[in-house]
XYZ file of C-alpha atoms in Angstrom:
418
model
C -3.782 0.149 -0.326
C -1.708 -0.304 2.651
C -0.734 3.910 2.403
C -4.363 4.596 2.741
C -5.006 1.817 5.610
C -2.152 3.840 7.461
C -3.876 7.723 6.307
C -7.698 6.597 7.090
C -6.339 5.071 10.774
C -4.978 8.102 11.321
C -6.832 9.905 14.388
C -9.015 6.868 15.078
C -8.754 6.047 19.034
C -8.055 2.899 20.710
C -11.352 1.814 21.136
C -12.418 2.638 17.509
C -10.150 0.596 15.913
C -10.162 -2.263 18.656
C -14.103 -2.057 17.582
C -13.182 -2.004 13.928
C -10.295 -5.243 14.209
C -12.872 -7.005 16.077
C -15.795 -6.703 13.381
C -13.357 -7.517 11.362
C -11.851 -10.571 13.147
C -15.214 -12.038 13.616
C -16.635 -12.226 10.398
C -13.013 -13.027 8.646
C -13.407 -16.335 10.844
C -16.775 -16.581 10.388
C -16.241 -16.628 6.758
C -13.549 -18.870 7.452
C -15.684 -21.483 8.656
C -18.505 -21.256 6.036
C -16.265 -21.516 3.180
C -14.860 -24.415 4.477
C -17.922 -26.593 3.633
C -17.727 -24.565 0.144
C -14.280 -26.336 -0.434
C -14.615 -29.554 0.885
C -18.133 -30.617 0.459
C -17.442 -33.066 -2.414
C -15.158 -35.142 -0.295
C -17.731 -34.868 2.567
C -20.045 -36.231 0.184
C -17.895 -38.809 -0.555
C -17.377 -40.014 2.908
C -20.825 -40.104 3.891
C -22.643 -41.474 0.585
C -24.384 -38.343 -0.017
C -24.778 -37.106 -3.585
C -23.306 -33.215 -4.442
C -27.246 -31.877 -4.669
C -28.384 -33.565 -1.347
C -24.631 -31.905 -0.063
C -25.522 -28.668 -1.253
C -28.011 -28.401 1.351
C -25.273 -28.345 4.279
C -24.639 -24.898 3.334
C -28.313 -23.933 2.256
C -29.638 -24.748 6.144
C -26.499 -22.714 7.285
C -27.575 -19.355 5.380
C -30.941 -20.404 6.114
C -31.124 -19.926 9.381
C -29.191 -16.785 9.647
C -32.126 -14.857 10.059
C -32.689 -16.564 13.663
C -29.162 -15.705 14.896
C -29.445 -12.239 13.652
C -33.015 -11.700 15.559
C -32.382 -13.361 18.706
C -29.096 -12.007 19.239
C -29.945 -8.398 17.204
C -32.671 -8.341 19.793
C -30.426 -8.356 22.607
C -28.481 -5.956 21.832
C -30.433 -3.334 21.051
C -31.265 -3.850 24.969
C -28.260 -4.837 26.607
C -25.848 -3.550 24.064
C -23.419 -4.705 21.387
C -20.395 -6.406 23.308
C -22.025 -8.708 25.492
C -24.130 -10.214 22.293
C -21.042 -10.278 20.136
C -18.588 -12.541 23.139
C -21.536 -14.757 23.142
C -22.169 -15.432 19.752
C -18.411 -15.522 18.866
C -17.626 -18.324 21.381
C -21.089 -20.168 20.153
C -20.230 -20.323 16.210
C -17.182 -21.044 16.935
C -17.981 -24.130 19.433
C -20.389 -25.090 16.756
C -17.745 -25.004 14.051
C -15.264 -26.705 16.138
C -17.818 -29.696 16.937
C -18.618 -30.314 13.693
C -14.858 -32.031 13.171
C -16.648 -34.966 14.609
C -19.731 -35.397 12.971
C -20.005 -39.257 12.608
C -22.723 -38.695 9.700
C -24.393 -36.738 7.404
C -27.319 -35.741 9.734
C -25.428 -34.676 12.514
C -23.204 -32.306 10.335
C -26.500 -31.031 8.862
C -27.554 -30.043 12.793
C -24.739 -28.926 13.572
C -24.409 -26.382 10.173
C -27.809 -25.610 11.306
C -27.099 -24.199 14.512
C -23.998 -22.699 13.030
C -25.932 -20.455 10.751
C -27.479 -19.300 14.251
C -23.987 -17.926 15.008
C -23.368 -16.718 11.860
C -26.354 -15.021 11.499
C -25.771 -12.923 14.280
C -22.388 -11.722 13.437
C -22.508 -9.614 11.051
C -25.126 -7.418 12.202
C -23.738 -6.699 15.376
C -20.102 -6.173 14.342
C -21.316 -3.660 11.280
C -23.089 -2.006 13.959
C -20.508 -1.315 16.813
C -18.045 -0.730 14.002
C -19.854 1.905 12.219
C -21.606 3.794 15.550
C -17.621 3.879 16.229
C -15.805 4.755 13.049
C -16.352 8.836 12.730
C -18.871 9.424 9.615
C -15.935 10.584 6.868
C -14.370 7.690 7.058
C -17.144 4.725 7.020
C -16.929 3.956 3.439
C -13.387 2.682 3.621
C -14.072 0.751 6.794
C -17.196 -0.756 5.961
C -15.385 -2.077 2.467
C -12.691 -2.418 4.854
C -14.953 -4.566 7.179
C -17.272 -6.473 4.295
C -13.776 -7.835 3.099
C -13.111 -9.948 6.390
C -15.576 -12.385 4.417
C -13.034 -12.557 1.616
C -10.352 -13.170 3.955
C -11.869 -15.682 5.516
C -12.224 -17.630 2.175
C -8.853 -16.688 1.388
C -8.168 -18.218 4.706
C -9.695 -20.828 4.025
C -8.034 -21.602 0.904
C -4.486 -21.665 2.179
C -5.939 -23.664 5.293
C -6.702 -26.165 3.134
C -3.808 -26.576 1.013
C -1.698 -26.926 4.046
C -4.250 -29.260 6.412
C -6.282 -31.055 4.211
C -3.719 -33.224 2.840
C -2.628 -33.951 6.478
C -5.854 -34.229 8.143
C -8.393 -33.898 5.915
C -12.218 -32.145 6.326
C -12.173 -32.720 9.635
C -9.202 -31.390 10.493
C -9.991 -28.032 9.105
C -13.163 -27.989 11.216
C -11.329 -28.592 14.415
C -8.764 -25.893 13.390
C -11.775 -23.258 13.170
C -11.863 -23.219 16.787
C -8.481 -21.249 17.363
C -8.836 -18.294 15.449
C -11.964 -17.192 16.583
C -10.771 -17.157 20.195
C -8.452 -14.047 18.955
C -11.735 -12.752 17.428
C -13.074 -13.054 21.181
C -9.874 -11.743 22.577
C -10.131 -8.396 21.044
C -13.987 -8.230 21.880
C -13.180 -7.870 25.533
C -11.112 -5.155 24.768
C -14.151 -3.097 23.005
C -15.707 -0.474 25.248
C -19.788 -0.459 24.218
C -21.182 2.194 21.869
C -21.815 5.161 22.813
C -24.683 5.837 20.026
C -26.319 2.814 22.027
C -26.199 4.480 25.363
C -27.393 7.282 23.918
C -30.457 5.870 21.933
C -31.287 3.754 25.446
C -31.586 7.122 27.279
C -33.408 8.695 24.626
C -35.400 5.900 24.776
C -35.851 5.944 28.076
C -37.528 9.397 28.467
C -39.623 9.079 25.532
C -40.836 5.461 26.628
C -40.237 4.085 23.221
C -40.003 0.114 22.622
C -37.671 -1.550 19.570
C -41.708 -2.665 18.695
C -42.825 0.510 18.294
C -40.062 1.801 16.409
C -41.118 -1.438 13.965
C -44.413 -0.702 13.691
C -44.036 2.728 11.905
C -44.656 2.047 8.611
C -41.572 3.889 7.205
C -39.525 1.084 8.818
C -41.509 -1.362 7.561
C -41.507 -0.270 4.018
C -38.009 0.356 4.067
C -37.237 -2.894 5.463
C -39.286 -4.313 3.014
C -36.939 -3.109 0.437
C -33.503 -4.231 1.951
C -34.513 -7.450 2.696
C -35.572 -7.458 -1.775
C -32.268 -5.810 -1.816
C -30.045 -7.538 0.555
C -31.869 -10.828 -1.434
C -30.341 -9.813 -5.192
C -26.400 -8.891 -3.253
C -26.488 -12.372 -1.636
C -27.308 -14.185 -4.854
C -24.649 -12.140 -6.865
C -22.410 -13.047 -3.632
C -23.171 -16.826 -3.244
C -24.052 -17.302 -6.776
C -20.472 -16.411 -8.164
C -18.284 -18.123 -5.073
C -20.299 -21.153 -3.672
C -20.314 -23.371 -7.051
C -17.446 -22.240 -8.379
C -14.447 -24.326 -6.850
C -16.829 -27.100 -7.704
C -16.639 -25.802 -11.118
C -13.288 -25.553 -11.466
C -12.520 -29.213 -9.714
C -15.649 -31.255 -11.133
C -16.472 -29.456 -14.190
C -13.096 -28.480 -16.163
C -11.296 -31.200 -14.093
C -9.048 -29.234 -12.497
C -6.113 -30.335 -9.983
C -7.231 -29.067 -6.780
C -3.868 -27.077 -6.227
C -4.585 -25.838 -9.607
C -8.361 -25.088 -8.220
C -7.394 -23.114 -4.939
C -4.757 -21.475 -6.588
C -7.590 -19.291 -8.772
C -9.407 -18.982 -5.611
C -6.416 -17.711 -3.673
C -6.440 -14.923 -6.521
C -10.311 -14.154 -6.976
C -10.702 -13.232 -3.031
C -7.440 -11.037 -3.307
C -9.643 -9.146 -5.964
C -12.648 -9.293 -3.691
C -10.469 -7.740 -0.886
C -9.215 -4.809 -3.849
C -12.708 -4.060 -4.812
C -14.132 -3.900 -1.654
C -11.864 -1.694 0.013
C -11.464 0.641 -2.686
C -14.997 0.820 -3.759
C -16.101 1.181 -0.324
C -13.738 4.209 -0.047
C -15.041 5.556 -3.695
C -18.588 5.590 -2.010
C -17.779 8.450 0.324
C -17.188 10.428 -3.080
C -19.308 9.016 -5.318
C -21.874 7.779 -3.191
C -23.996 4.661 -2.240
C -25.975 4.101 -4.742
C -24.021 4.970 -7.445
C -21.086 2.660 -6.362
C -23.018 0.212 -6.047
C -24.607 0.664 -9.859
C -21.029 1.168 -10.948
C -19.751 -2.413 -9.545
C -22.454 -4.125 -11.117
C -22.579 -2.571 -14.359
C -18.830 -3.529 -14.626
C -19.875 -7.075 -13.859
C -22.236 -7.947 -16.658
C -19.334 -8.072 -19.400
C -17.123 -9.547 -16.926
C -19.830 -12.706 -16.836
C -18.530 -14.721 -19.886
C -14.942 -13.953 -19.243
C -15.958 -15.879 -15.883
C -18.512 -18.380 -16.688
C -16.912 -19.749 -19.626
C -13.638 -19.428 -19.925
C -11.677 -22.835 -20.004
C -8.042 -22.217 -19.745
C -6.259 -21.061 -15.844
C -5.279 -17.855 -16.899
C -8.491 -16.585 -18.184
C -10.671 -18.305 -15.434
C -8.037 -16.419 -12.743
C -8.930 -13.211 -14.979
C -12.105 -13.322 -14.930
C -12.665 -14.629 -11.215
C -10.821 -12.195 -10.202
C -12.218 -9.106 -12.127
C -15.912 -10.377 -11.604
C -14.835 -10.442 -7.703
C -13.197 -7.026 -7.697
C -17.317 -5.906 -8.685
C -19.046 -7.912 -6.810
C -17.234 -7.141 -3.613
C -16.769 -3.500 -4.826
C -20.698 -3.641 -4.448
C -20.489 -5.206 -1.252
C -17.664 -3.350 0.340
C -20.507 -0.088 0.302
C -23.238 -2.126 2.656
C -22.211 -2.159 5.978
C -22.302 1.073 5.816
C -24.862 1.798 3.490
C -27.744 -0.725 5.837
C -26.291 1.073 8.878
C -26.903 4.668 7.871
C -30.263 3.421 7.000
C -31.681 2.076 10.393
C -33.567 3.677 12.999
C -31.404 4.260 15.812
C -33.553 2.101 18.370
C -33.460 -1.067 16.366
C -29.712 -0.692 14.698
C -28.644 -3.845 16.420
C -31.725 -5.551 14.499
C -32.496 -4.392 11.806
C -29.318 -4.007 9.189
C -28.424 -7.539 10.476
C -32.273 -9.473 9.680
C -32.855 -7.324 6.598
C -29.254 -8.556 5.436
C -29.849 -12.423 6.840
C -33.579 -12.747 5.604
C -31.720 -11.877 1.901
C -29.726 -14.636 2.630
C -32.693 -16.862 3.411
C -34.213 -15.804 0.519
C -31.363 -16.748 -1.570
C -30.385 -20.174 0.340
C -31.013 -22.131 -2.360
C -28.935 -20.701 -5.302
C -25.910 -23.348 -4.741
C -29.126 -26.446 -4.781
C -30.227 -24.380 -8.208
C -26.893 -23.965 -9.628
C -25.954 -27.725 -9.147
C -29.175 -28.787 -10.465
C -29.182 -27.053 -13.780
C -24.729 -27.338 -13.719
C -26.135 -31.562 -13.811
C -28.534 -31.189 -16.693
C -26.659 -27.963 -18.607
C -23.471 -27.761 -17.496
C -21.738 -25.479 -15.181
C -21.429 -22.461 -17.397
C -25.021 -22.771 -18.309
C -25.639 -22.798 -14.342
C -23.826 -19.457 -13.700
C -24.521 -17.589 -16.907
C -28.451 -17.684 -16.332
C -28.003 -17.215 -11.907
C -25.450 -14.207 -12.446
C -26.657 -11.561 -14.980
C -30.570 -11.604 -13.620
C -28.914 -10.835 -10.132
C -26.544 -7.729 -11.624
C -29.474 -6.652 -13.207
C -31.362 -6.913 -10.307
C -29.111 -5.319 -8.167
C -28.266 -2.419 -10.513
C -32.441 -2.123 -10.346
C -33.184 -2.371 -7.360
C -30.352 -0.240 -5.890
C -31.471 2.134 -8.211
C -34.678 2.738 -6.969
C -33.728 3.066 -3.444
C -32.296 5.982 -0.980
C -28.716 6.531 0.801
C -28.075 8.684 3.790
C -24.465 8.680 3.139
C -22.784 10.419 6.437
C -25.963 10.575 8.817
C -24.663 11.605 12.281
C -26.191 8.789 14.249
C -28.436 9.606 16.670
C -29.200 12.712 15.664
C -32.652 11.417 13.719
C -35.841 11.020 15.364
C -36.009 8.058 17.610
C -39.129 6.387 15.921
C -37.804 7.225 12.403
C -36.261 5.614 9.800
C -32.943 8.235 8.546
C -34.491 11.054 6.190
C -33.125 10.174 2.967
């Protein structure tokens, strides 16, 4: 992996990979950050008197409200540009994050996750943007799996964070350790020159007096965003549905140790970070689409190795294998939502499409505790996962790739001819 890191960076400039290693940066801590709930929510439950279901709901508001961050701040910079937006939101989430080490209760953590998922919303979009106008068109599939698999490192992150600070300063000294690491994230930003795509869609713009509204109206980008927000919905449920729950799982429902419990996730998000990057690079051969199909075919017999298994060494199996496909999926969609946005609104719309799927699928970890109390955690995952793979292998199906568009070389008011 690390030979063809080294062979795909070859001939990238300065700025592209500063672009790329900031994308990256900023949703690895992002990720960070989120997954920290993930871990430690039963012993924030604990502290404040909360059940697990009402708890659940820390991290449902936080996707929730993704779609607002990536608007208001997808908005902006399709008319000021990507760096400015990206510094901003960085230092906000991370604020946000950092604050939330001194939540005295469980309302105010439940604001403040709130107005994290603002942040968070607004990251990805933006860095999958500046990262793939930047990274030359041959070489997006391994970057975008590249990029997608900063979330997984995050977790991972997270993980080890945990091990070594939660025992010394518990939850809320993970929170307050969030803070740090995104600074480097902000660091690198202002070392980004803006894109040049951008600057060249603004002039184009310009002469043709044509508003990120317009461009929305046209009902080609309308019924194409219709479909990546159903799309965008079935890859976050896959996504959330086999991570969020599942150190609960391992801790509450087979009464793991939690060394024991981080341990398997340590391995399952080094087989997210394998799948995506190599799947992502697959996709410039094999394509999109068919990637994508691939990674979730793979999944469905992978489900029972994962769901209910009972023993470590076949729950770090199948974790890990049923990670390698669902991130193989994932590591194709930066990419894949970027080639398929207008030009004018690229700041916009790969980001809400994505975050309104993640609205849409906020309340999987609520569902999944709910039926994990009354069936049993297995029960929980078997019936959330293999509707979503199916879904996903569907609805992916059904749908279009412009693998390699040159961008800016479509129509301004036009969705990418597929």
């Amino acid at each position: 992996m690390f030979a063809t890191l080294t062979e795909q960076a070859r001939g990238l400039t300065a700025d592209q990979r500063n672009a790329f290693v900031a994308a990256f940066l900023g949703w690895t801590m992002d990720a960070f950050d989120y997954f920290i709930v993930v871990l430690v929510y039963s012993e924030i439950a604990a502290d404040f008197g909360v059940s697990l279901t009402k708890m659940a709901f820390v991290t449902t508001v936080t996707l929730a409200m993704r779609p607002v961050g990536a608007l208001i701040f997808g908005r902006w910079a399709d008319s000021v540009g990507r760096r400015l937006p990206l510094m901003v939101d960085v230092a906000f989430y991370s604020l946000v994050g950092f604050v939330c080490a001194f939540a005295p209760n469980f309302t105010v953590l439940l604001v403040l996750r709130l107005l994290y998922g603002i942040g968070m919303g607004g990251e990805w979009g933006l860095g999958a943007a500046l990262a793939m106008e930047k990274i030359p068109a041959e070489k997006r599939g391994f970057f975008s799996g590249l990029l997608q698999e900063g979330y997984s490192v995050g977790y991972l992150l997270a993980a080890v964070a945990f091990l070594v600070i939660n025992p010394l300063f518990g939850w809320r000294g993970l929170f307050a350790f969030s803070l740090l690491p995104a600074l480097v994230a902000l660091y690198v930003r202002a070392k980004v020159g803006e894109s040049e795509v951008w600057r060249q869609t603004r002039d184009r713009a310009r002469l043709t007096r044509t508003t990120p509204g317009q461009v929305f109206r046209n009902p080609a980008v309308l019924r194409r965003f219709g479909y990546l927000v159903a799309l965008m919905t079935a890859f976050n449920w896959m996504s959330h549905g086999t991570q969020d729950i599942y150190p609960t799982f391992l801790r509450q429902g087979l009464h793991l140790s939690v060394n024991a419990a981080i341990g398997i996730a340590v391995i399952y998000n080094i087989g997210a970070i394998i799948g995506g990057t190599l799947l992502g690079g697959y996709s410039e051969r094999l394509g999109r689409r068919r990637t994508i199909i691939l990674a979730a075919t793979i999944g469905l017999p992978v489900a029972p190795l994962f769901a209910l298994s009972a023993t470590v060494g076949w729950l770090a199996l199948g974790s890990f294998l049923m990670q390698v496909c669902v991130q193989g999926a994932w590591g194709v969609i930066p990419a894949h939502l970027t080639e398929l946005s207008p030009d004018a609104i690229r700041g916009f719309y790969p980001g809400v499409t994505y975050q309104l799927g993640n609205l849409i699928a906020a309340f999987n970890l609520p569902i999944q505790q709910r039926l994990a109390a009354s069936h049993g955690y297995p029960f929980a995952l078997i019936v959330t996962i293999v509707p979503v793979l199916i879904a996903v292998i569907v609805l992916t199906a059904i749908g279009g790739e412009a693998k390699g568009i040159r961008f800016g070389a479509q129509p301004i008011n036009q969705p990418p001819d597929l």
